[in-house]
Coordinates of C-alpha atoms in Angstrom, one line a residue:
X178 CA 0.1 0.1 -0.8
X179 CA 3.5 2.7 0.4
X180 CA 3.8 1.4 -3.2
X181 CA 1.4 2.8 -4.0
X182 CA 0.5 6.2 -2.4
X183 CA 3.8 7.2 -2.7
X184 CA 3.6 6.9 -6.5
X185 CA 0.2 7.9 -6.8
X186 CA 1.1 11.2 -4.7
X187 CA 4.7 12.0 -6.5
X188 CA 5.8 14.9 -8.5
X189 CA 6.0 12.6 -11.5
X190 CA 3.4 13.5 -13.5
X191 CA 4.2 9.8 -14.7
X192 CA 4.4 8.2 -11.6
X193 CA 0.8 9.9 -10.2
X194 CA -0.5 8.1 -12.9
X195 CA 0.3 4.9 -13.0
X196 CA -0.3 5.5 -9.6
X197 CA -3.9 6.3 -9.9
X198 CA -4.1 3.9 -12.6
X199 CA -3.8 0.7 -10.0
X200 CA -6.1 1.8 -7.5
X201 CA -8.1 1.9 -10.5
X202 CA -7.9 -2.4 -11.1
X203 CA -7.3 -3.7 -7.4
X204 CA -10.9 -1.9 -6.3
X205 CA -12.6 -3.0 -9.3
X206 CA -11.0 -6.4 -7.8
X207 CA -10.1 -6.4 -5.0
X208 CA -11.8 -3.2 -3.2
X209 CA -12.7 -4.4 0.0
X210 CA -9.5 -4.5 1.2
X211 CA -8.4 -1.5 0.3
X212 CA -12.3 -0.7 2.3
X213 CA -8.4 0.4 5.5
X214 CA -7.0 2.9 3.3
X215 CA -9.7 5.0 1.9
X216 CA -9.0 7.4 3.3
X217 CA -5.5 8.0 2.8
X218 CA -6.8 7.2 -1.5
X219 CA -10.0 9.7 -1.3
X220 CA -6.4 12.8 -0.9
X221 CA -3.8 10.9 -2.7
X222 CA -7.2 11.3 -5.7
X223 CA -7.5 15.1 -4.6
X224 CA -4.9 16.0 -5.0
X225 CA -4.6 14.1 -8.5
X226 CA -7.5 15.3 -10.4
X227 CA -6.1 19.2 -9.1
X228 CA -2.8 18.2 -10.9
X229 CA -1.8 20.3 -13.9
X230 CA -2.0 17.3 -16.1
X231 CA -5.5 16.6 -18.1
X232 CA -3.2 12.4 -17.8
X233 CA -3.4 12.4 -13.9
X234 CA -6.7 14.1 -13.9
X235 CA -8.6 10.9 -16.3
X236 CA -6.5 8.3 -13.9
X237 CA -8.2 10.0 -10.4
X238 CA -11.3 10.3 -11.9
X239 CA -10.8 6.0 -12.9
X240 CA -10.6 5.6 -9.6
X241 CA -13.9 6.8 -8.4
X242 CA -16.8 4.8 -10.4
X243 CA -14.5 1.4 -9.2
X244 CA -14.3 2.5 -5.4
X245 CA -18.2 3.8 -4.7
X246 CA -19.0 0.8 -3.6
X247 CA -16.8 0.8 -1.5
X248 CA -17.5 4.4 0.3
X249 CA -19.5 4.5 4.1
X250 CA -21.1 7.6 5.9
X251 CA -17.1 7.2 7.7
X252 CA -16.4 8.1 4.4
X253 CA -19.0 10.8 3.4
X254 CA -17.2 13.9 4.9
X255 CA -13.5 12.6 2.7
X256 CA -15.9 12.6 -0.3
X257 CA -16.6 16.5 0.0
X258 CA -13.4 17.1 0.3
X259 CA -12.8 15.3 -3.2
X260 CA -15.6 17.4 -4.6
X261 CA -13.8 20.9 -4.5
X262 CA -10.6 18.9 -7.2
X263 CA -13.0 17.4 -9.1
X264 CA -14.5 21.1 -10.4
X265 CA -10.4 22.3 -10.4
X266 CA -10.2 19.4 -12.8
X267 CA -13.4 20.6 -14.6
X268 CA -12.7 24.1 -14.8
X269 CA -9.7 23.3 -15.8
X270 CA -11.0 20.9 -18.4
X271 CA -14.1 23.3 -20.0
X272 CA -10.5 26.4 -20.1
X273 CA -8.5 24.0 -22.6
X274 CA -12.4 22.9 -24.1
X275 CA -11.2 18.9 -23.1
X276 CA -14.4 17.5 -24.0
X277 CA -13.1 13.9 -23.6
X278 CA -11.5 14.9 -19.9
X279 CA -15.3 16.3 -19.4
X280 CA -17.2 13.4 -20.3
X281 CA -15.0 11.5 -18.3
X282 CA -16.0 13.7 -15.7
X283 CA -19.9 13.6 -16.3
X284 CA -19.2 10.7 -16.7
X285 CA -17.8 10.2 -12.9
X286 CA -21.0 12.6 -11.5
X287 CA -23.9 10.4 -12.8
X288 CA -22.4 7.0 -11.0
X289 CA -21.9 9.9 -8.2
X290 CA -25.0 10.8 -8.3
X291 CA -26.7 7.8 -8.6
X292 CA -24.7 7.1 -5.3
X293 CA -27.6 6.4 -2.2
X294 CA -25.5 8.9 -0.5
X295 CA -26.1 12.0 -0.8
X296 CA -22.2 13.0 -2.1
X297 CA -23.4 15.6 -4.2
X298 CA -25.3 17.3 -1.9
X299 CA -22.2 19.6 -0.8
X300 CA -21.6 20.3 -4.6
X301 CA -24.8 20.7 -6.1
X302 CA -24.8 24.4 -7.5
X303 CA -21.4 24.0 -9.2
X304 CA -22.0 20.9 -11.0
X305 CA -25.4 22.5 -11.8
X306 CA -23.7 25.7 -13.4
X307 CA -21.0 24.0 -14.7
X308 CA -23.7 21.5 -16.0
X309 CA -25.6 24.8 -17.7
X310 CA -22.4 26.1 -19.5
X311 CA -21.5 22.9 -21.3
X312 CA -25.6 21.8 -22.4
X313 CA -25.8 25.7 -23.9
X314 CA -22.5 26.2 -25.3
X315 CA -22.8 25.2 -29.1
X316 CA -18.6 24.9 -29.4
X317 CA -18.5 21.3 -28.0
X318 CA -20.0 18.2 -29.4
X319 CA -23.7 17.1 -28.9
X320 CA -21.7 14.3 -27.0
X321 CA -20.5 16.4 -24.7
X322 CA -23.3 17.8 -24.4
X323 CA -25.6 15.2 -24.0
X324 CA -23.4 14.2 -21.1
X325 CA -23.6 17.4 -19.5
X326 CA -28.3 17.5 -19.7
X327 CA -27.3 13.3 -19.1
X328 CA -25.5 14.8 -15.3
X329 CA -28.8 17.2 -14.8
X330 CA -31.1 14.6 -14.9
X331 CA -29.8 12.3 -13.4
X332 CA -29.3 15.5 -9.8
X333 CA -33.1 15.8 -10.7
X334 CA -34.3 12.2 -9.4

């Protein structure tokens, strides 16, 4: 576990990316064994999501979906702190017009919205504003805009 934490928080973008991708793979197979380390993993994800490298951001996003089934009430507050980093990631992707990262982010946020725990509550307004910004921007591809609308749909449920 120490090695993965060291990789996912390293100065090197490549090491961070690999560490985060390994977390994603491990959550898909042995996630229950990672649950005792959830707080440290959520901190590493927050650092990855706010990293300047889009590849590191994408790797951090890839961990969230397989991690969600292992979030308990004890982790909700820590997950809420991750949301700030996800919003930073969204703003960076918007500024860079990185539609691939935006689509991945919308997909992850739909999965978060589907969770029974109120994981999106602290940032509902910011997520709604981001969705509306993307959905109404005709410079984005139709698929990107549809993903933003799909997230709005799930948040309304």
